[in-house]
Amino acid sequence: MRKFVGFGLAAVLAFSLTACGGGSSTDATTAAPAADNETAADNKDSEASAPAAEGGSFKLGVIGPLTGPAAAYGIAVQNGVDLAVKEINAAGGVNGATLEMNSQDDEHDPEKSVNAYNTLKDWNMQMLVGAVTSKPCIAVAAETANDNLFQITPSGSAVECAAPENVFRVCFADPAQGTASAQYIGDHKLGTKIAIIYDSSTEYSSGIREAFVAEAANHGLEIVADEAFTADTNTDFSVQLDKAKDAGAELVFLPIYYQEASVILKQASDKEFAPVFFGVDGMDGILSVKNFDTSLAEGVMLLTPFSATEEGSKAFTEAYVAAYGIEPNQFAADAYDAVYAIKAAAEKAGITPEMDASAICDAMKGAMTEISIDGLTGEGMTWDAAGETGKAPKAVKIVNGVYEMQ
């Protein structure tokens, strides 16, 4: 990380290697991170004692999908939080206190996300990172608002996720992604005839699509096909692709998740339809889809604030790979930045672990609007009272199987 990388990540890397050799203690109460769903599910409830500290410890909860179809996001967030927590603890903690982490699986389900929240409340959680996906995040935000508990979501991008005044987010809201995508496509002249394929059954996809359509005309973009699918019809995109191809689309905008995107790319290839494909942050993870031919993603572009291969991410990526055996994605970076935002705001507010969750929340809400951090996902990151972050949007292009920041 530009500001925080250095001693901290070196210390974490050393810790990770020591732990593999049989070390008996960890810096945080944490579910053991995993690279697969089964291992994550087995370990999500485990808690290792944090070392005693003069300043006590803050209890930091994490909620996200560790199993199921969205597990790549939740595991990445869990790992990103875990790495940041260990790094911060190794460097002296927050206001002299350590961070304890407890990660719970919500399986990308709102009801289970609320159950996970209640489990963390029973653990006496004081601050929350999560939820990871939008519908669960909206459900949990209603609970944290009622309890006045500080919440920061790395990736809950639906507008409603950050509606309560106690909730902040690291990612852009859906409308901002849609607007920024139209601006980027127009400014970089990637195409003028645009087709859209989106999931009308999710707030995430529908929200991005709506903002994109509203902004497209301002940049000379003509929407020649606007085709929806739902969670019940997300395996066959023949009709949508045929309409895009017949309309002469030069670029297909995909405000969707990576699983469906991988199917679309395969079916487009079968149809010998090769426009520019442009996605958003939900497409991050497409290169890790099981049995997916990654050559089909060559040239695909997506709006994302993080690339594991850029120079400023090198130390983080090396430490992450050493600890978890997999390359980090944007969700891991968002989560890592979320913990550093908590650290900066906590130090600004002067909170202590002896304070109850509501008092911590009151102090954090004001402090979040007064901090600025240089993170993996943006330099000079700030937050306003509405919980939205201020940072410049970025795009990557997949070249030879890796992301290249544009």
Coordinates of C-alpha atoms in Angstrom, one line a residue:
M1 CA 0.0 0.0 0.0
R2 CA 1.4 3.4 -0.9
K3 CA 1.1 4.8 2.6
F4 CA 1.0 1.8 4.9
V5 CA 3.1 -0.8 3.0
G6 CA 6.6 -1.4 4.1
F7 CA 7.4 -2.5 7.7
G8 CA 3.9 -3.7 8.3
L9 CA 3.6 -6.1 5.3
A10 CA 7.1 -7.4 5.9
A11 CA 6.1 -8.2 9.5
V12 CA 3.0 -9.9 8.3
L13 CA 4.9 -11.9 5.8
A14 CA 7.4 -13.0 8.4
F15 CA 4.5 -13.9 10.7
S16 CA 2.7 -15.9 8.1
L17 CA 5.9 -18.0 7.4
T18 CA 6.4 -18.5 11.2
A19 CA 2.8 -19.7 11.6
C20 CA 3.3 -22.2 8.8
G21 CA 6.2 -23.6 10.8
G22 CA 4.1 -24.2 13.9
G23 CA 3.7 -20.9 15.6
S24 CA 1.1 -21.2 18.4
S25 CA -0.5 -17.8 18.6
T26 CA -2.0 -15.2 16.3
D27 CA -2.5 -11.5 16.4
A28 CA -6.2 -11.6 16.0
T29 CA -9.4 -13.5 16.7
T30 CA -10.0 -14.8 13.2
A31 CA -11.5 -17.4 11.0
A32 CA -8.6 -19.1 9.2
P33 CA -8.6 -17.7 5.6
A34 CA -9.1 -20.3 2.9
A35 CA -8.8 -20.5 -0.9
D36 CA -11.8 -22.8 -1.3
N37 CA -15.4 -22.9 -0.1
E38 CA -15.1 -26.1 1.9
T39 CA -12.1 -24.9 4.0
A40 CA -13.7 -21.5 4.6
A41 CA -16.9 -23.1 5.8
D42 CA -14.9 -25.4 8.2
N43 CA -13.0 -22.6 9.7
K44 CA -15.3 -19.6 9.7
D45 CA -16.3 -19.9 13.4
S46 CA -12.9 -20.6 14.8
E47 CA -11.4 -18.0 17.2
A48 CA -7.7 -17.8 18.2
S49 CA -6.9 -15.7 21.3
A50 CA -5.4 -12.4 20.7
P51 CA -2.3 -11.6 22.8
A52 CA -2.9 -9.5 25.9
A53 CA -2.3 -5.8 25.3
E54 CA -2.2 -2.9 27.8
G55 CA -4.8 -1.1 25.7
G56 CA -7.2 -4.1 25.5
S57 CA -8.7 -5.0 22.1
F58 CA -11.4 -3.9 19.7
K59 CA -13.8 -6.6 18.5
L60 CA -14.1 -6.4 14.7
G61 CA -16.8 -8.5 13.0
V62 CA -16.8 -9.5 9.4
I63 CA -19.8 -10.8 7.4
G64 CA -19.7 -12.2 3.9
P65 CA -20.2 -15.3 1.7
L66 CA -17.6 -17.9 2.5
T67 CA -19.5 -20.6 0.8
G68 CA -21.8 -20.7 -2.2
P69 CA -21.7 -18.9 -5.6
A70 CA -20.3 -15.6 -4.3
A71 CA -17.7 -17.2 -2.0
A72 CA -14.8 -15.7 -4.1
Y73 CA -15.9 -12.3 -2.9
G74 CA -16.4 -13.2 0.8
I75 CA -13.2 -15.2 1.1
A76 CA -11.2 -12.3 -0.5
V77 CA -12.8 -9.8 2.0
Q78 CA -12.0 -12.1 4.9
N79 CA -8.4 -12.5 3.8
G80 CA -8.0 -8.7 3.2
V81 CA -9.3 -7.9 6.7
D82 CA -7.2 -10.6 8.2
L83 CA -4.0 -9.3 6.6
A84 CA -4.7 -5.7 7.6
V85 CA -5.5 -6.7 11.2
K86 CA -2.3 -8.7 11.6
E87 CA -0.3 -5.9 10.0
I88 CA -1.8 -3.3 12.3
N89 CA -1.4 -5.4 15.4
A90 CA 2.3 -6.1 14.5
A91 CA 2.8 -2.4 14.2
G92 CA 1.4 -1.5 17.6
G93 CA -2.4 -1.7 17.1
V94 CA -5.0 1.1 17.3
N95 CA -4.7 3.6 20.1
G96 CA -2.5 1.0 21.9
A97 CA -5.2 -1.7 21.5
T98 CA -5.1 -4.7 19.3
L99 CA -7.9 -5.8 16.8
E100 CA -9.7 -9.0 17.2
M101 CA -11.5 -10.4 14.1
N102 CA -14.4 -12.8 13.9
S103 CA -15.6 -13.7 10.4
Q104 CA -19.1 -15.2 9.8
D105 CA -20.5 -16.8 6.6
D106 CA -23.8 -15.4 5.2
E107 CA -23.8 -17.5 2.0
H108 CA -24.9 -14.3 0.0
D109 CA -28.3 -14.6 1.7
P110 CA -30.0 -11.6 3.6
E111 CA -31.6 -13.7 6.3
K112 CA -28.4 -15.6 7.0
S113 CA -26.5 -12.3 7.0
V114 CA -28.8 -11.1 9.8
N115 CA -28.2 -14.4 11.6
A116 CA -24.4 -13.8 11.3
Y117 CA -24.9 -10.3 12.6
N118 CA -26.7 -11.6 15.7
T119 CA -23.9 -14.1 16.3
L120 CA -21.4 -11.3 16.2
K121 CA -23.5 -9.2 18.6
D122 CA -23.4 -12.1 21.0
W123 CA -19.6 -12.0 20.7
N124 CA -19.9 -8.3 21.7
M125 CA -18.7 -6.9 18.3
Q126 CA -17.9 -3.2 18.4
M127 CA -17.4 -2.5 14.7
L128 CA -18.4 -4.3 11.5
V129 CA -16.7 -4.8 8.1
G130 CA -19.4 -6.0 5.7
A131 CA -21.6 -7.3 4.5
V132 CA -19.9 -8.1 1.2
T133 CA -22.8 -8.2 -1.3
S134 CA -25.7 -5.8 -1.6
K135 CA -28.8 -7.5 -0.5
P136 CA -27.3 -9.0 2.6
C137 CA -25.6 -5.6 3.3
I138 CA -29.0 -3.8 3.1
A139 CA -30.5 -6.2 5.6
V140 CA -27.6 -5.9 8.0
A141 CA -27.5 -2.1 7.7
A142 CA -31.0 -2.0 9.0
E143 CA -29.8 -3.9 12.1
T144 CA -26.7 -1.8 12.7
A145 CA -28.7 1.4 12.3
N146 CA -31.1 0.2 14.9
D147 CA -28.2 -0.7 17.2
N148 CA -26.1 2.4 16.3
L149 CA -23.1 0.2 15.5
F150 CA -20.4 1.4 13.2
Q151 CA -20.4 -0.4 9.8
I152 CA -18.1 -0.1 6.8
T153 CA -18.8 -2.3 3.8
P154 CA -15.9 -3.0 1.4
S155 CA -18.2 -3.8 -1.6
G156 CA -21.9 -3.4 -0.8
S157 CA -22.6 -1.0 -3.8
A158 CA -26.4 -0.7 -3.8
V159 CA -27.4 2.8 -2.8
E160 CA -29.4 1.5 0.1
C161 CA -26.4 -0.2 1.6
A162 CA -25.0 3.1 3.0
A163 CA -28.4 4.8 3.5
P164 CA -28.1 4.8 7.4
E165 CA -25.8 7.4 8.8
N166 CA -23.7 4.8 10.7
V167 CA -22.7 3.0 7.4
F168 CA -19.8 3.9 5.2
R169 CA -18.4 2.2 2.1
V170 CA -15.0 1.8 0.3
C171 CA -16.4 1.0 -3.1
F172 CA -18.4 3.2 -5.4
A173 CA -22.2 3.1 -5.2
D174 CA -23.9 1.5 -8.2
P175 CA -25.0 4.8 -9.9
A176 CA -21.4 6.1 -9.6
Q177 CA -20.1 2.9 -11.4
G178 CA -22.7 3.3 -14.2
T179 CA -22.0 6.9 -14.7
A180 CA -18.2 6.4 -14.6
S181 CA -18.4 3.5 -17.0
A182 CA -20.3 5.6 -19.6
Q183 CA -17.8 8.5 -19.1
Y184 CA -14.8 6.1 -19.5
I185 CA -16.2 4.4 -22.6
G186 CA -17.0 7.8 -24.2
D187 CA -13.8 9.5 -23.2
H188 CA -11.6 6.7 -24.5
K189 CA -13.7 6.1 -27.7
L190 CA -14.1 2.4 -27.0
G191 CA -17.3 2.3 -29.1
T192 CA -20.4 4.3 -29.9
K193 CA -23.0 1.5 -30.5
I194 CA -23.5 -0.1 -27.1
A195 CA -25.4 -3.2 -26.1
I196 CA -26.2 -3.9 -22.4
I197 CA -26.8 -7.3 -20.9
Y198 CA -27.8 -7.0 -17.2
D199 CA -29.5 -8.9 -14.4
S200 CA -32.9 -7.3 -13.7
S201 CA -33.3 -9.5 -10.6
T202 CA -30.5 -7.7 -8.7
E203 CA -30.4 -4.2 -7.3
Y204 CA -26.6 -4.2 -8.1
S205 CA -27.0 -4.8 -11.9
S206 CA -30.2 -2.8 -12.4
G207 CA -28.8 0.2 -10.5
I208 CA -25.6 0.4 -12.5
R209 CA -27.5 -0.1 -15.8
E210 CA -29.9 2.7 -15.0
A211 CA -27.2 5.2 -14.3
F212 CA -25.2 4.1 -17.4
V213 CA -28.2 4.6 -19.7
A214 CA -28.8 8.1 -18.1
E215 CA -25.2 9.1 -18.8
A216 CA -24.6 7.4 -22.1
A217 CA -26.2 10.1 -24.3
N218 CA -23.9 12.8 -22.8
H219 CA -20.9 11.0 -24.3
G220 CA -22.3 10.1 -27.7
L221 CA -23.1 6.6 -26.9
E222 CA -26.1 4.9 -28.6
I223 CA -27.8 2.1 -26.8
V224 CA -28.7 -0.3 -29.6
A225 CA -29.7 -3.3 -27.5
D226 CA -30.7 -3.4 -23.8
E227 CA -31.3 -7.0 -22.8
A228 CA -32.2 -8.4 -19.3
F229 CA -31.9 -11.8 -17.7
T230 CA -32.8 -13.0 -14.2
A231 CA -31.4 -15.4 -11.6
D232 CA -33.7 -18.0 -13.1
T233 CA -32.4 -17.5 -16.7
N234 CA -28.7 -17.0 -16.3
T235 CA -27.3 -19.9 -18.2
D236 CA -28.4 -19.2 -21.8
F237 CA -27.7 -15.8 -23.3
S238 CA -28.3 -16.7 -26.9
V239 CA -31.2 -14.2 -27.4
Q240 CA -29.4 -11.3 -25.7
L241 CA -26.2 -11.9 -27.7
D242 CA -28.0 -12.4 -31.0
K243 CA -29.9 -9.0 -30.5
A244 CA -26.6 -7.3 -29.6
K245 CA -24.9 -8.8 -32.7
D246 CA -27.7 -8.0 -35.1
A247 CA -27.8 -4.4 -33.8
G248 CA -24.2 -3.9 -34.7
A249 CA -23.0 -3.4 -31.2
E250 CA -19.3 -2.4 -31.0
L251 CA -19.2 -2.7 -27.2
V252 CA -21.3 -4.9 -24.8
F253 CA -21.6 -3.4 -21.3
L254 CA -21.9 -6.1 -18.6
P255 CA -22.9 -4.7 -15.2
I256 CA -23.0 -8.2 -13.8
Y257 CA -21.1 -10.7 -11.7
Y258 CA -18.3 -12.8 -13.0
Q259 CA -20.1 -16.1 -13.1
E260 CA -22.6 -15.0 -15.7
A261 CA -20.0 -13.0 -17.5
S262 CA -17.9 -16.1 -18.0
V263 CA -20.9 -17.8 -19.7
I264 CA -21.6 -14.8 -21.9
L265 CA -18.0 -14.7 -23.1
K266 CA -18.1 -18.5 -24.0
Q267 CA -21.4 -18.2 -25.8
A268 CA -20.3 -15.0 -27.6
S269 CA -17.2 -16.9 -28.8
D270 CA -19.3 -19.7 -30.1
K271 CA -21.3 -17.2 -32.1
E272 CA -18.1 -15.6 -33.4
F273 CA -19.3 -12.3 -31.9
A274 CA -16.3 -10.3 -30.7
P275 CA -17.1 -6.8 -29.6
V276 CA -15.4 -5.0 -26.7
F277 CA -16.7 -6.3 -23.4
F278 CA -16.7 -3.8 -20.6
G279 CA -17.7 -4.7 -17.0
V280 CA -17.7 -3.3 -13.5
D281 CA -16.3 -4.5 -10.2
G282 CA -18.6 -7.5 -10.0
M283 CA -16.7 -9.0 -12.9
D284 CA -13.5 -9.1 -10.8
G285 CA -12.9 -12.8 -10.3
I286 CA -13.6 -14.0 -13.8
L287 CA -10.1 -15.3 -14.3
S288 CA -10.6 -17.7 -11.3
V289 CA -13.8 -19.3 -12.5
K290 CA -13.4 -23.1 -12.5
N291 CA -13.0 -24.6 -15.9
F292 CA -13.2 -21.3 -17.7
D293 CA -11.0 -20.7 -20.7
T294 CA -9.3 -17.5 -19.6
S295 CA -8.2 -16.8 -23.2
L296 CA -11.9 -15.9 -23.8
A297 CA -11.4 -12.9 -21.5
E298 CA -8.5 -11.5 -23.5
G299 CA -9.2 -7.8 -24.1
V300 CA -12.1 -7.6 -21.6
M301 CA -12.1 -4.3 -19.7
L302 CA -13.7 -3.6 -16.3
L303 CA -14.0 -0.6 -14.0
T304 CA -12.1 -1.6 -10.9
P305 CA -9.9 0.4 -8.5
F306 CA -7.3 -2.3 -8.0
S307 CA -4.8 -4.4 -10.0
A308 CA -2.6 -6.9 -8.3
T309 CA 0.2 -6.3 -10.9
E310 CA 0.5 -2.5 -10.6
E311 CA 3.6 -1.3 -8.8
G312 CA 1.8 0.2 -5.8
S313 CA 0.2 -3.1 -5.1
K314 CA 3.3 -5.2 -5.2
A315 CA 4.1 -5.5 -1.5
F316 CA 0.4 -6.2 -0.7
T317 CA 0.1 -8.8 -3.4
E318 CA 3.3 -10.6 -2.3
A319 CA 2.2 -10.8 1.3
Y320 CA -1.3 -11.9 0.4
V321 CA -0.1 -14.7 -1.9
A322 CA 2.3 -15.9 0.8
A323 CA -0.4 -16.0 3.4
Y324 CA -3.4 -17.4 1.4
G325 CA -1.9 -19.0 -1.7
I326 CA -4.0 -17.0 -4.2
E327 CA -3.7 -13.6 -5.9
P328 CA -5.8 -10.9 -4.4
N329 CA -8.7 -9.3 -6.2
Q330 CA -10.4 -5.9 -5.7
F331 CA -12.6 -7.2 -2.9
A332 CA -9.5 -8.1 -0.9
A333 CA -8.1 -4.7 -1.5
D334 CA -11.4 -3.0 -0.6
A335 CA -11.4 -4.9 2.7
Y336 CA -7.8 -4.1 3.4
D337 CA -8.5 -0.4 2.9
A338 CA -11.7 -0.6 5.1
V339 CA -9.6 -1.8 8.1
Y340 CA -7.1 1.1 7.5
A341 CA -10.0 3.5 7.3
I342 CA -11.2 2.2 10.7
K343 CA -7.7 2.6 12.1
A344 CA -7.4 6.2 10.9
A345 CA -10.9 7.2 12.1
A346 CA -10.5 5.4 15.5
E347 CA -7.2 7.2 16.1
K348 CA -8.8 10.5 15.0
A349 CA -11.8 9.9 17.4
G350 CA -9.6 8.6 20.2
I351 CA -11.9 5.7 20.9
T352 CA -11.0 2.9 23.4
P353 CA -12.1 -0.7 23.7
E354 CA -13.8 0.1 27.0
M355 CA -16.4 2.2 25.2
D356 CA -19.7 0.5 24.2
A357 CA -20.5 0.0 20.5
S358 CA -22.9 2.9 20.4
A359 CA -20.5 5.4 21.8
I360 CA -17.8 4.1 19.4
C361 CA -20.2 4.6 16.5
D362 CA -21.0 8.2 17.5
A363 CA -17.3 9.0 17.6
M364 CA -16.5 7.2 14.4
K365 CA -19.2 8.8 12.3
G366 CA -17.7 12.2 12.7
A367 CA -14.1 11.0 12.4
M368 CA -14.7 9.3 9.1
T369 CA -15.5 12.6 7.5
E370 CA -12.2 14.1 8.7
I371 CA -9.7 11.5 7.6
S372 CA -7.8 10.9 4.3
I373 CA -5.9 7.7 3.5
D374 CA -3.7 6.5 0.6
G375 CA -5.1 3.1 0.0
L376 CA -4.8 0.3 -2.5
T377 CA -8.0 1.3 -4.2
G378 CA -7.3 5.1 -4.3
E379 CA -5.0 7.8 -3.1
G380 CA -6.3 10.5 -0.9
M381 CA -9.5 8.6 -0.1
T382 CA -12.1 10.5 1.9
W383 CA -15.6 10.0 3.1
D384 CA -18.6 12.3 3.3
A385 CA -21.4 12.3 5.9
A386 CA -23.5 10.2 3.5
G387 CA -20.9 7.4 3.8
E388 CA -19.6 7.7 0.2
T389 CA -16.0 7.6 -0.7
G390 CA -14.1 10.2 -2.8
K391 CA -11.6 8.7 -5.2
A392 CA -10.9 8.6 -8.9
P393 CA -12.3 5.6 -10.9
K394 CA -9.9 3.3 -12.7
A395 CA -10.2 0.7 -15.4
V396 CA -8.2 -2.4 -16.2
K397 CA -7.8 -4.5 -19.3
I398 CA -7.1 -8.3 -19.3
V399 CA -4.0 -8.9 -21.3
N400 CA -2.3 -12.3 -21.4
G401 CA -4.3 -13.5 -18.4
V402 CA -3.5 -10.6 -16.1
Y403 CA -5.0 -7.2 -15.3
E404 CA -3.3 -4.2 -16.8
M405 CA -4.2 -0.8 -15.3
Q406 CA -5.2 1.6 -18.0

